Tab-separated table of C-alpha atoms and ligand atoms in Angstrom:
chain	number	residue	atom	x	y	z
A	1	UNK	CA	0.019	-0.041	-0.058
A	2	UNK	CA	1.108	3.428	-0.808
A	3	UNK	CA	1.083	6.093	1.537
A	4	UNK	CA	-0.843	8.595	-0.660
A	5	UNK	CA	-3.539	5.863	-0.030
A	6	UNK	CA	-3.540	6.197	3.767
A	7	UNK	CA	-6.289	8.753	4.600
A	8	UNK	CA	-6.812	10.364	7.939
A	9	UNK	CA	-10.635	9.358	8.580
A	10	UNK	CA	-10.884	12.014	11.000
A	11	UNK	CA	-11.978	14.879	8.834
A	12	UNK	CA	-14.423	13.200	6.401
A	13	UNK	CA	-17.363	14.287	8.451
A	14	UNK	CA	-20.836	15.133	6.764
A	15	UNK	CA	-21.297	18.837	6.147
A	16	UNK	CA	-24.575	20.017	8.029
A	17	UNK	CA	-25.757	23.202	7.344
A	18	UNK	CA	-24.296	24.892	10.356
A	19	UNK	CA	-21.106	23.172	10.308
A	20	UNK	CA	-19.278	26.701	9.615
A	21	UNK	CA	-20.452	28.068	13.094
A	22	UNK	CA	-17.824	27.757	15.528
A	23	UNK	CA	-19.104	30.229	18.186
A	24	UNK	CA	-20.429	33.649	18.697
A	25	UNK	CA	-17.325	35.379	17.816
A	26	UNK	CA	-17.194	38.203	20.249
A	27	UNK	CA	-14.229	40.260	21.544
A	28	UNK	CA	-13.223	39.877	25.063
A	29	UNK	CA	-15.403	42.988	25.769
A	30	UNK	CA	-18.497	40.938	24.731
A	31	UNK	CA	-19.043	43.178	21.511
A	32	UNK	CA	-19.590	41.108	18.120
A	33	UNK	CA	-16.705	41.199	15.612
A	34	UNK	CA	-18.155	41.775	12.287
A	35	UNK	CA	-17.157	38.166	10.924
A	36	UNK	CA	-15.916	35.814	13.498
A	37	UNK	CA	-15.864	32.219	14.324
A	38	UNK	CA	-18.305	31.564	11.028
A	39	UNK	CA	-20.672	33.979	11.735
A	40	UNK	CA	-21.456	37.389	9.839
A	41	UNK	CA	-23.295	40.398	11.204
A	42	UNK	CA	-26.608	40.056	13.620
A	43	UNK	CA	-24.031	42.155	15.913
A	44	UNK	CA	-26.987	42.679	18.450
A	45	UNK	CA	-28.393	39.334	18.775
A	46	UNK	CA	-25.047	37.904	18.788
A	47	UNK	CA	-24.229	40.385	21.896
A	48	UNK	CA	-27.177	39.467	23.506
A	49	UNK	CA	-26.510	35.500	23.240
A	50	UNK	CA	-23.152	36.366	24.961
A	51	UNK	CA	-24.886	37.826	27.651
A	52	UNK	CA	-26.807	34.526	28.098
A	53	UNK	CA	-23.720	32.390	28.033
A	54	UNK	CA	-22.396	34.596	30.678
A	55	UNK	CA	-25.389	34.267	32.636
A	56	UNK	CA	-25.458	30.365	32.194
A	57	UNK	CA	-21.471	30.232	33.321
A	58	UNK	CA	-22.632	32.212	36.551
A	59	UNK	CA	-25.423	29.992	37.159
A	60	UNK	CA	-27.712	32.972	37.506
A	61	UNK	CA	-30.200	32.170	35.056
A	62	UNK	CA	-31.828	28.564	35.783
A	63	UNK	CA	-35.375	28.626	34.792
A	64	UNK	CA	-35.196	31.627	32.454
A	65	UNK	CA	-36.053	31.347	29.145
A	66	UNK	CA	-35.297	33.263	25.906
A	67	UNK	CA	-36.853	33.562	22.532
A	68	UNK	CA	-35.215	34.212	19.299
A	69	UNK	CA	-37.819	35.940	16.986
A	70	UNK	CA	-37.030	36.880	13.423
A	71	UNK	CA	-38.156	36.089	9.933
A	72	UNK	CA	-36.673	32.743	8.125
A	73	UNK	CA	-33.237	32.291	7.195
A	74	UNK	CA	-31.894	35.340	9.912
A	75	UNK	CA	-29.429	32.744	11.680
A	76	UNK	CA	-31.685	31.954	14.819
A	77	UNK	CA	-30.691	28.412	14.619
A	78	UNK	CA	-27.486	29.150	13.887
A	79	UNK	CA	-26.826	31.496	16.795
A	80	UNK	CA	-28.443	29.025	19.243
A	81	UNK	CA	-25.740	26.486	18.205
A	82	UNK	CA	-23.473	28.933	18.496
A	83	UNK	CA	-24.273	29.467	22.127
A	84	UNK	CA	-23.957	25.768	22.444
A	85	UNK	CA	-20.231	25.891	20.982
A	86	UNK	CA	-19.399	28.760	23.639
A	87	UNK	CA	-20.758	26.597	26.912
A	88	UNK	CA	-18.447	23.872	25.720
A	89	UNK	CA	-18.776	20.244	26.042
A	90	UNK	CA	-19.105	20.123	29.732
A	91	UNK	CA	-22.587	21.924	29.863
A	92	UNK	CA	-25.396	19.585	28.750
A	93	UNK	CA	-27.124	20.898	25.462
A	94	UNK	CA	-30.222	19.503	24.327
A	95	UNK	CA	-31.503	20.706	21.174
A	96	UNK	CA	-35.288	19.636	19.780
A	97	UNK	CA	-37.699	20.725	17.306
A	98	UNK	CA	-41.196	21.649	18.477
A	99	UNK	CA	-42.786	18.731	16.420
A	100	UNK	CA	-40.837	16.152	18.148
A	101	UNK	CA	-43.617	15.961	20.688
A	102	UNK	CA	-46.052	14.522	18.269
A	103	UNK	CA	-45.386	10.881	18.513
A	104	UNK	CA	-48.288	8.110	18.703
A	105	UNK	CA	-46.130	6.298	21.089
A	106	UNK	CA	-45.012	8.837	23.713
A	107	UNK	CA	-46.928	11.810	25.581
A	108	UNK	CA	-46.377	15.074	24.627
A	109	UNK	CA	-45.476	16.103	28.052
A	110	UNK	CA	-43.316	13.061	28.382
A	111	UNK	CA	-41.157	14.331	25.352
A	112	UNK	CA	-40.479	17.263	26.989
A	113	UNK	CA	-39.908	15.964	30.358
A	114	UNK	CA	-37.147	13.760	28.968
A	115	UNK	CA	-35.800	16.566	27.148
A	116	UNK	CA	-35.753	18.698	30.223
A	117	UNK	CA	-33.709	16.186	32.063
A	118	UNK	CA	-31.351	15.782	29.138
A	119	UNK	CA	-30.250	19.416	29.791
A	120	UNK	CA	-29.531	18.931	33.422
A	121	UNK	CA	-26.026	17.945	33.993
A	122	UNK	CA	-24.680	16.123	37.352
A	123	UNK	CA	-21.080	16.575	38.165
A	124	UNK	CA	-20.001	13.660	40.395
A	125	UNK	CA	-16.875	13.791	42.306
A	126	UNK	CA	-15.599	10.408	43.578
A	127	UNK	CA	-12.206	9.211	45.148
A	128	UNK	CA	-11.328	6.138	43.741
A	129	UNK	CA	-8.255	3.927	44.460
A	130	UNK	CA	-6.655	3.799	40.931
A	131	UNK	CA	-3.535	2.554	39.271
A	132	UNK	CA	-2.424	5.332	37.016
A	133	UNK	CA	0.472	5.966	34.720
A	134	UNK	CA	1.846	5.695	31.014
A	135	UNK	CA	1.838	2.364	29.714
A	136	UNK	CA	5.316	1.321	29.050
A	137	UNK	CA	4.490	-2.522	28.136
A	138	UNK	CA	1.517	-4.550	27.550
A	139	UNK	CA	2.055	-8.196	27.447
A	140	UNK	CA	-0.701	-10.676	27.501
A	141	UNK	CA	0.563	-14.137	28.412
A	142	UNK	CA	-0.780	-16.990	26.795
A	143	UNK	CA	-1.794	-20.496	27.712
A	144	UNK	CA	-3.053	-23.613	26.275
A	145	UNK	CA	-6.995	-23.307	25.947
A	146	UNK	CA	-8.119	-25.479	29.192
A	147	UNK	CA	-11.080	-26.643	26.676
A	148	UNK	CA	-8.667	-28.563	24.664
A	149	UNK	CA	-8.369	-27.431	21.008
A	150	UNK	CA	-5.510	-25.680	19.205
A	151	UNK	CA	-6.480	-22.251	20.200
A	152	UNK	CA	-4.802	-20.346	22.745
A	153	UNK	CA	-6.316	-17.779	25.466
A	154	UNK	CA	-4.893	-15.074	27.608
A	155	UNK	CA	-4.036	-16.135	31.009
A	156	UNK	CA	-3.041	-12.959	32.319
A	157	UNK	CA	-1.520	-9.720	30.990
A	158	UNK	CA	1.310	-7.846	32.278
A	159	UNK	CA	1.001	-4.214	32.136
A	160	UNK	CA	3.809	-1.622	33.051
A	161	UNK	CA	2.694	1.919	34.448
A	162	UNK	CA	4.914	4.866	35.014
A	163	UNK	CA	4.769	8.007	36.706
A	164	UNK	CA	6.925	10.653	37.643
A	165	UNK	CA	7.902	8.753	40.727
A	166	UNK	CA	8.465	5.577	39.353
A	167	UNK	CA	7.188	2.718	37.617
A	168	UNK	CA	5.195	-0.630	38.487
A	169	UNK	CA	4.445	-3.716	36.818
A	170	UNK	CA	1.062	-5.020	37.226
A	171	UNK	CA	-0.441	-8.943	36.494
A	172	UNK	CA	-3.915	-8.117	35.330
A	173	UNK	CA	-7.173	-10.245	34.931
A	174	UNK	CA	-7.507	-11.213	31.292
A	175	UNK	CA	-10.957	-9.265	31.535
A	176	UNK	CA	-8.943	-6.099	31.995
A	177	UNK	CA	-6.995	-6.962	28.749
A	178	UNK	CA	-10.455	-6.830	26.727
A	179	UNK	CA	-11.003	-3.479	28.166
A	180	UNK	CA	-7.940	-2.265	27.387
A	181	UNK	CA	-8.297	-3.631	23.803
A	182	UNK	CA	-11.748	-1.989	23.827
A	183	UNK	CA	-10.145	1.663	25.083
A	184	UNK	CA	-7.723	0.930	22.499
A	185	UNK	CA	-4.428	1.655	24.609
A	186	UNK	CA	-1.149	1.349	23.443
A	187	UNK	CA	2.365	1.933	24.943
A	188	UNK	CA	2.742	5.682	25.474
A	189	UNK	CA	-1.017	6.172	26.825
A	190	UNK	CA	-1.756	7.579	29.729
A	191	UNK	CA	-4.552	5.397	31.621
A	192	UNK	CA	-5.926	4.673	34.950
A	193	UNK	CA	-7.338	1.290	36.054
A	194	UNK	CA	-9.954	1.257	39.134
A	195	UNK	CA	-8.973	-0.909	41.378
A	196	UNK	CA	-12.121	-2.515	42.476
A	197	UNK	CA	-14.046	-2.377	39.053
A	198	UNK	CA	-11.305	-3.051	36.857
A	199	UNK	CA	-12.340	-0.440	34.521
A	200	UNK	CA	-10.087	1.195	32.277
A	201	UNK	CA	-10.089	4.768	31.238
A	202	UNK	CA	-7.775	6.058	28.511
A	203	UNK	CA	-7.150	9.769	29.271
A	204	UNK	CA	-4.778	10.544	26.405
A	205	UNK	CA	-1.349	10.509	24.991
A	206	UNK	CA	1.564	10.928	26.939
A	207	UNK	CA	3.055	14.617	26.155
A	208	UNK	CA	6.438	13.084	25.555
A	209	UNK	CA	5.322	11.516	22.183
A	210	UNK	CA	3.711	14.784	21.229
A	211	UNK	CA	5.668	15.649	18.610
A	212	UNK	CA	5.317	12.431	16.555
A	213	UNK	CA	2.821	13.377	14.486
A	214	UNK	CA	0.259	16.405	14.492
A	215	UNK	CA	-2.029	15.334	11.961
A	216	UNK	CA	-4.801	13.445	14.252
A	217	UNK	CA	-6.783	15.262	17.025
A	218	UNK	CA	-4.983	13.448	19.869
A	219	UNK	CA	-5.411	14.739	23.510
A	220	UNK	CA	-1.822	14.988	25.149
A	221	UNK	CA	-1.714	14.616	28.942
A	222	UNK	CA	1.602	15.119	30.998
A	223	UNK	CA	2.956	12.254	33.014
A	224	UNK	CA	1.037	11.578	36.048
A	225	UNK	CA	2.692	12.901	39.119
A	226	UNK	CA	2.809	10.394	42.699
A	227	UNK	CA	2.814	6.697	42.998
A	228	UNK	CA	1.380	4.532	40.526
A	229	UNK	CA	-1.168	3.084	43.158
A	230	UNK	CA	-3.041	5.715	44.851
A	231	UNK	CA	-6.354	7.379	45.377
A	232	UNK	CA	-7.657	9.637	42.816
A	233	UNK	CA	-10.608	12.174	42.358
A	234	UNK	CA	-12.487	11.005	39.401
A	235	UNK	CA	-15.358	13.392	38.086
A	236	UNK	CA	-17.998	11.910	35.925
A	237	UNK	CA	-20.557	14.188	34.058
A	238	UNK	CA	-24.155	12.653	33.450
A	239	UNK	CA	-27.350	14.392	32.763
A	240	UNK	CA	-30.422	13.417	34.931
A	241	UNK	CA	-31.705	11.518	31.827
A	242	UNK	CA	-28.603	9.250	31.797
A	243	UNK	CA	-29.736	8.264	35.309
A	244	UNK	CA	-33.124	7.806	34.603
A	245	UNK	CA	-32.563	5.315	31.467
A	246	UNK	CA	-29.518	3.744	33.643
A	247	UNK	CA	-31.967	3.040	36.604
A	248	UNK	CA	-35.323	2.138	34.247
A	249	UNK	CA	-33.544	-1.206	33.037
A	250	UNK	CA	-34.752	-4.252	34.158
A	251	UNK	CA	-32.421	-5.339	36.945
A	252	UNK	CA	-32.163	-9.020	36.953
A	253	UNK	CA	-29.547	-11.357	38.014
A	254	UNK	CA	-27.309	-13.480	35.911
A	255	UNK	CA	-28.778	-16.923	36.449
A	256	UNK	CA	-30.810	-18.488	33.787
A	257	UNK	CA	-34.401	-18.101	35.302
A	258	UNK	CA	-33.980	-14.443	35.550
A	259	UNK	CA	-32.742	-14.142	31.999
A	260	UNK	CA	-35.443	-15.950	30.693
A	261	UNK	CA	-38.276	-14.176	32.387
A	262	UNK	CA	-36.453	-10.878	31.432
A	263	UNK	CA	-36.662	-12.020	27.724
A	264	UNK	CA	-40.550	-12.546	28.268
A	265	UNK	CA	-41.152	-9.142	29.350
A	266	UNK	CA	-41.539	-6.235	26.783
A	267	UNK	CA	-38.043	-4.761	26.111
A	268	UNK	CA	-38.447	-1.060	26.468
A	269	UNK	CA	-39.086	-0.076	30.161
A	270	UNK	CA	-40.619	3.074	30.697
A	271	UNK	CA	-39.182	5.952	32.575
A	272	UNK	CA	-41.990	6.800	35.192
A	273	UNK	CA	-42.769	9.863	37.195
A	274	UNK	CA	-41.864	7.679	40.464
A	275	UNK	CA	-38.631	6.495	39.160
A	276	UNK	CA	-37.535	10.542	38.697
A	277	UNK	CA	-38.944	11.402	42.000
A	278	UNK	CA	-36.732	8.613	43.393
A	279	UNK	CA	-33.582	9.956	41.313
A	280	UNK	CA	-34.049	13.396	42.194
A	281	UNK	CA	-34.128	12.478	45.754
A	282	UNK	CA	-30.986	10.357	45.766
A	283	UNK	CA	-29.659	13.187	43.603
A	284	UNK	CA	-30.424	15.911	46.334
A	285	UNK	CA	-28.709	13.861	48.837
A	286	UNK	CA	-25.761	13.627	47.023
A	287	UNK	CA	-25.692	17.269	46.400
A	288	UNK	CA	-26.253	17.881	50.136
A	289	UNK	CA	-23.218	15.572	50.974
A	290	UNK	CA	-20.778	17.730	48.322
A	291	UNK	CA	-20.403	14.607	46.296
A	292	UNK	CA	-22.280	15.658	43.314
A	293	UNK	CA	-22.979	19.389	41.934
A	294	UNK	CA	-25.627	20.333	39.639
A	295	UNK	CA	-24.863	21.824	36.111
A	296	UNK	CA	-27.806	23.496	34.652
A	297	UNK	CA	-27.782	23.344	30.983
A	298	UNK	CA	-29.546	24.669	27.975
A	299	UNK	CA	-32.405	23.126	26.249
A	300	UNK	CA	-33.097	24.612	22.752
A	301	UNK	CA	-36.820	24.309	21.428
A	302	UNK	CA	-36.245	25.316	17.594
A	303	UNK	CA	-39.703	25.872	15.850
A	304	UNK	CA	-41.547	26.785	19.146
A	305	UNK	CA	-44.745	27.805	17.252
A	306	UNK	CA	-45.187	23.861	16.607
A	307	UNK	CA	-46.015	23.345	19.996
A	308	UNK	CA	-49.765	23.347	21.303
A	309	UNK	CA	-51.398	24.698	24.307
A	310	UNK	CA	-50.941	21.695	26.295
A	311	UNK	CA	-47.181	21.818	25.992
A	312	UNK	CA	-46.810	25.455	26.886
A	313	UNK	CA	-48.967	24.998	29.886
A	314	UNK	CA	-46.411	22.260	30.915
A	315	UNK	CA	-43.425	24.311	30.074
A	316	UNK	CA	-44.803	27.072	31.979
A	317	UNK	CA	-44.951	24.974	35.109
A	318	UNK	CA	-41.464	23.109	34.108
A	319	UNK	CA	-39.738	26.430	34.313
A	320	UNK	CA	-40.833	27.119	37.933
A	321	UNK	CA	-39.173	23.957	39.174
A	322	UNK	CA	-35.908	24.310	41.114
A	323	UNK	CA	-34.089	21.987	38.721
A	324	UNK	CA	-35.023	23.471	35.403
A	325	UNK	CA	-32.503	24.119	32.803
A	326	UNK	CA	-32.287	27.332	30.802
A	327	UNK	CA	-34.467	27.149	27.815
A	328	UNK	CA	-33.842	28.958	24.494
A	329	UNK	CA	-37.106	28.917	21.857
A	330	UNK	CA	-36.616	30.142	18.468
A	331	UNK	CA	-39.439	30.978	16.076
A	332	UNK	CA	-40.221	32.833	12.782
A	333	UNK	CA	-43.797	33.201	13.031
A	334	UNK	CA	-45.325	36.289	13.560
A	335	UNK	CA	-48.951	36.777	14.907
A	336	UNK	CA	-50.780	33.395	14.424
A	337	UNK	CA	-53.319	30.769	16.287
A	338	UNK	CA	-51.738	28.824	19.037
A	339	UNK	CA	-52.179	25.193	18.215
A	340	UNK	CA	-54.625	23.187	19.966
A	341	UNK	CA	-56.723	26.659	20.677
A	342	UNK	CA	-59.850	27.540	18.389
A	343	UNK	CA	-58.819	30.906	18.220
A	344	UNK	CA	-56.463	32.655	20.539
A	345	UNK	CA	-54.241	34.743	18.425
A	346	UNK	CA	-50.864	35.750	20.157
A	347	UNK	CA	-47.537	37.056	18.593
A	348	UNK	CA	-45.080	33.918	17.806
A	349	UNK	CA	-47.886	31.506	18.595
A	350	UNK	CA	-46.832	31.622	22.199
A	351	UNK	CA	-49.538	32.297	24.825
A	352	UNK	CA	-49.234	35.555	26.335
A	353	UNK	CA	-48.582	34.254	30.016
A	354	UNK	CA	-45.209	32.327	28.823
A	355	UNK	CA	-44.370	35.193	26.650
A	356	UNK	CA	-44.477	37.330	29.492
A	357	UNK	CA	-41.551	35.437	31.137
A	358	UNK	CA	-39.215	35.148	28.257
A	359	UNK	CA	-36.305	37.754	27.098
A	360	UNK	CA	-36.711	38.046	23.228
A	361	UNK	CA	-34.013	38.610	20.913
A	362	UNK	CA	-34.660	39.297	17.603
A	363	UNK	CA	-32.806	38.416	14.426
A	364	UNK	CA	-33.232	41.210	11.730
A	365	UNK	CA	-32.892	40.492	7.658
A	366	UNK	CA	-29.309	40.682	6.151
A	367	UNK	CA	-27.949	43.132	3.799
A	368	UNK	CA	-26.689	42.193	0.521
A	369	UNK	CA	-23.010	42.398	1.677
A	370	UNK	CA	-23.773	40.080	4.732
A	371	UNK	CA	-25.413	37.710	2.463
A	372	UNK	CA	-22.179	37.559	0.413
A	373	UNK	CA	-19.978	37.259	3.061
A	374	UNK	CA	-22.072	34.255	4.467
A	375	UNK	CA	-22.294	32.716	1.044
A	376	UNK	CA	-18.560	33.004	0.907
A	377	UNK	CA	-18.218	31.115	4.139
A	378	UNK	CA	-20.635	28.190	3.067
A	379	UNK	CA	-18.707	27.736	-0.152
A	380	UNK	CA	-15.644	27.621	1.667
A	381	UNK	CA	-16.719	24.947	4.007
A	382	UNK	CA	-18.493	22.655	1.347
A	383	UNK	CA	-14.838	23.545	-0.669
A	384	UNK	CA	-16.862	24.962	-3.591
A	385	UNK	CA	-14.984	27.555	-5.942
A	386	UNK	CA	-17.278	30.490	-6.787
A	387	UNK	CA	-16.084	33.594	-8.696
A	388	UNK	CA	-17.043	37.191	-6.771
A	389	UNK	CA	-19.031	37.833	-9.759
A	390	UNK	CA	-21.488	34.740	-9.264
A	391	UNK	CA	-21.385	35.337	-5.583
A	392	UNK	CA	-22.599	38.855	-5.932
A	393	UNK	CA	-25.353	37.441	-8.136
A	394	UNK	CA	-26.352	34.664	-5.395
A	395	UNK	CA	-26.468	37.162	-2.778
A	396	UNK	CA	-28.686	39.343	-4.944
A	397	UNK	CA	-30.947	36.160	-5.216
A	398	UNK	CA	-30.908	35.909	-1.581
A	399	UNK	CA	-32.153	39.223	-0.859
A	400	UNK	CA	-34.905	38.700	-3.191
A	401	UNK	CA	-35.956	35.553	-1.388
A	402	UNK	CA	-34.219	34.360	1.500
A	403	UNK	CA	-30.660	33.084	2.737
A	404	UNK	CA	-31.633	29.832	2.922
A	405	UNK	CA	-32.844	29.642	-0.641
A	406	UNK	CA	-29.366	31.030	-1.737
A	407	UNK	CA	-27.267	28.764	0.476
A	408	UNK	CA	-29.038	25.657	-0.995
A	409	UNK	CA	-28.331	26.840	-4.503
A	410	UNK	CA	-24.610	26.341	-3.710
A	411	UNK	CA	-24.466	22.562	-4.243
A	412	UNK	CA	-26.404	21.905	-7.369
A	413	UNK	CA	-24.701	25.009	-8.783
A	414	UNK	CA	-21.170	23.292	-8.225
A	415	UNK	CA	-22.697	20.007	-9.668
A	416	UNK	CA	-23.837	22.015	-12.368
A	417	UNK	CA	-20.499	23.633	-12.943
A	418	UNK	CA	-18.680	20.225	-12.765
A	419	UNK	CA	-20.847	18.923	-15.564
A	420	UNK	CA	-20.082	21.904	-17.923
A	421	UNK	CA	-16.267	20.703	-17.219
A	422	UNK	CA	-15.656	23.506	-14.859
A	423	UNK	CA	-13.852	23.620	-11.703
A	424	UNK	CA	-15.706	26.590	-10.204
A	425	UNK	CA	-19.318	28.071	-10.164
A	426	UNK	CA	-19.987	30.840	-12.742
A	427	UNK	CA	-22.662	33.051	-13.556
A	428	UNK	CA	-24.320	30.514	-16.037
A	429	UNK	CA	-24.354	28.126	-13.334
A	430	UNK	CA	-26.607	30.518	-11.056
A	431	UNK	CA	-28.577	31.175	-13.858
A	432	UNK	CA	-29.789	27.844	-14.464
A	433	UNK	CA	-30.073	26.642	-11.141
A	434	UNK	CA	-32.323	29.474	-10.464
A	435	UNK	CA	-34.541	28.420	-13.584
A	436	UNK	CA	-34.539	24.607	-11.950
A	437	UNK	CA	-35.344	25.370	-8.634
A	438	UNK	CA	-37.960	27.492	-7.195
A	439	UNK	CA	-37.814	29.868	-4.243
A	440	UNK	CA	-41.104	29.677	-1.907
A	441	UNK	CA	-42.357	32.956	-3.328
A	442	UNK	CA	-41.914	32.518	-6.903
A	443	UNK	CA	-43.679	29.023	-6.390
A	444	UNK	CA	-46.498	30.670	-4.755
A	445	UNK	CA	-46.967	33.416	-7.446
A	446	UNK	CA	-46.930	30.537	-10.095
A	447	UNK	CA	-49.717	28.872	-7.928
A	448	UNK	CA	-51.558	32.028	-8.456
A	449	UNK	CA	-51.102	32.204	-11.965
A	450	UNK	CA	-52.318	28.733	-12.510
A	451	UNK	CA	-55.077	28.315	-9.694
A	452	UNK	CA	-57.698	27.019	-11.693
A	453	UNK	CA	-55.215	23.762	-12.744
A	454	UNK	CA	-54.721	22.779	-9.591
A	455	UNK	CA	-56.784	20.149	-7.561
A	456	UNK	CA	-59.345	21.832	-5.038
B	1	ATP	N1	-24.986	35.282	10.570
B	1	ATP	C1	-24.614	34.403	9.954
B	1	ATP	N2	-23.266	33.878	9.695
B	1	ATP	C2	-23.162	33.062	9.071
B	1	ATP	N3	-24.021	32.127	8.791
B	1	ATP	C3	-25.171	32.300	8.876
B	1	ATP	C4	-25.941	33.582	9.680
B	1	ATP	N4	-26.952	33.439	9.663
B	1	ATP	C5	-27.562	32.391	9.040
B	1	ATP	N5	-26.541	31.525	8.569
B	1	ATP	C6	-26.847	30.475	7.858
B	1	ATP	O1	-27.743	30.719	6.888
B	1	ATP	C7	-28.651	29.336	6.929
B	1	ATP	C8	-29.921	29.730	7.671
B	1	ATP	O2	-29.584	30.374	8.734
B	1	ATP	P1	-30.663	29.493	10.124
B	1	ATP	O3	-31.235	28.248	9.911
B	1	ATP	O4	-30.288	29.909	11.520
B	1	ATP	O5	-32.113	30.573	9.884
B	1	ATP	P2	-33.154	30.550	10.997
B	1	ATP	O6	-33.077	31.840	11.357
B	1	ATP	O7	-33.042	29.451	12.126
B	1	ATP	O8	-34.544	30.076	9.918
B	1	ATP	P3	-35.824	29.372	10.312
B	1	ATP	O9	-36.860	30.494	10.840
B	1	ATP	O10	-36.314	29.467	8.737
B	1	ATP	O11	-35.598	28.431	11.218
B	1	ATP	C9	-27.963	28.376	7.927
B	1	ATP	O12	-27.046	27.597	7.223
B	1	ATP	C10	-26.806	28.886	8.781
B	1	ATP	O13	-26.160	28.693	9.394
B	2	MG	MG1	-34.320	27.652	12.483
């Protein structure tokens, strides 16, 4: 095999419509930089979002709600995702779309409750007895298979661990060898093994190996200090929903009878209100004892106008609860009837009493200049070549219809360009895809024109 054939497999991600957004792009004083972190313009909304991030970080905002309101394609979803990026992976973030609540199997409020609990984290600190260090050797010792046959089995594994203070060789059970393989531990990795459960955790690669390659996204950690065998504070981040599901599983024994009976039972166990209450109780005692800490996260409900009055009432109550995440809504609706009611009209399709609680952040339509910048960023993330002239033309299309329509034309236009044997999008391709795909407005116009031709 030639070297050129070996590709790094970390980069071939799917490009989703918001993958160019890396953060809010604010300076150290919280002011928006015109183009930064993949975001363009919309300065006021981004600055407001920055304040929200700050409030979440200081834990000053539990049980509050924010609403992003603005016309389609003005970056509401993009900015909400940027907030999640700013908060980092340690703060739970649960995105959902309003229409998700409509399922024939689960109650609407149940879906909401589940997502609420996905957005509340718990950081559990435990002191555990561990063996920790940089791996210097992994040698599985093989013996003849006791069952006969020709195969060999691992009888034990010798592992060498090094810390700044010394090295130690351990003789471990073969089951630990399996978990070492599962975590893909190699010589030079820093790991720890919990001494009573035998769980192996790979922390990263030792930083003495750091200069080897810099192709992959590898986390480098320093050589651990102290002895190999020691007590270590282990921090675990879970969400309340993780705890719910972990405890909802049927807890049978390992013997044949209980396995048979759990086969007979329906597979899916439900998380009941009773179970949640139990878990809350346990969590509260953990918090009181100082073992655990609550990390209120972020629940993002996009297209919130899809919720109905029952959901809104439930939301209102859930926001009052003492352990509630911060909730961010987004909608592109103006005045409309609230779902599930006959004729109650309200702005954004949200009941007035809930609307009264939320802080509203507006997003405004983009100028042609800004659209051009966004389209430029998009074509870069999709690795599409496009001339400045066609970018101009496309942004004009965007101002006449919506930004999303213009963004969506990029991919088919690129395809056309390739068919035409070019390596970039030109004016012709834009003109052609505009003829092939209609935007909502011109499609509606066509509908009106040929109204009598359609079925009624
Ligand atoms: N300020 C911006 N900077 C960079 N990209 C943006 C910006 N605003 C929007 N986009 C991109 O434009 C596209 C449309 O934006 P987005 O989906 O956020 O709109 P929206 O306001 O949520 O619309 P809708 O109301 O229809 O849901 C997305 O690909 C988004 O990433
Ligand atoms: Mg959206």
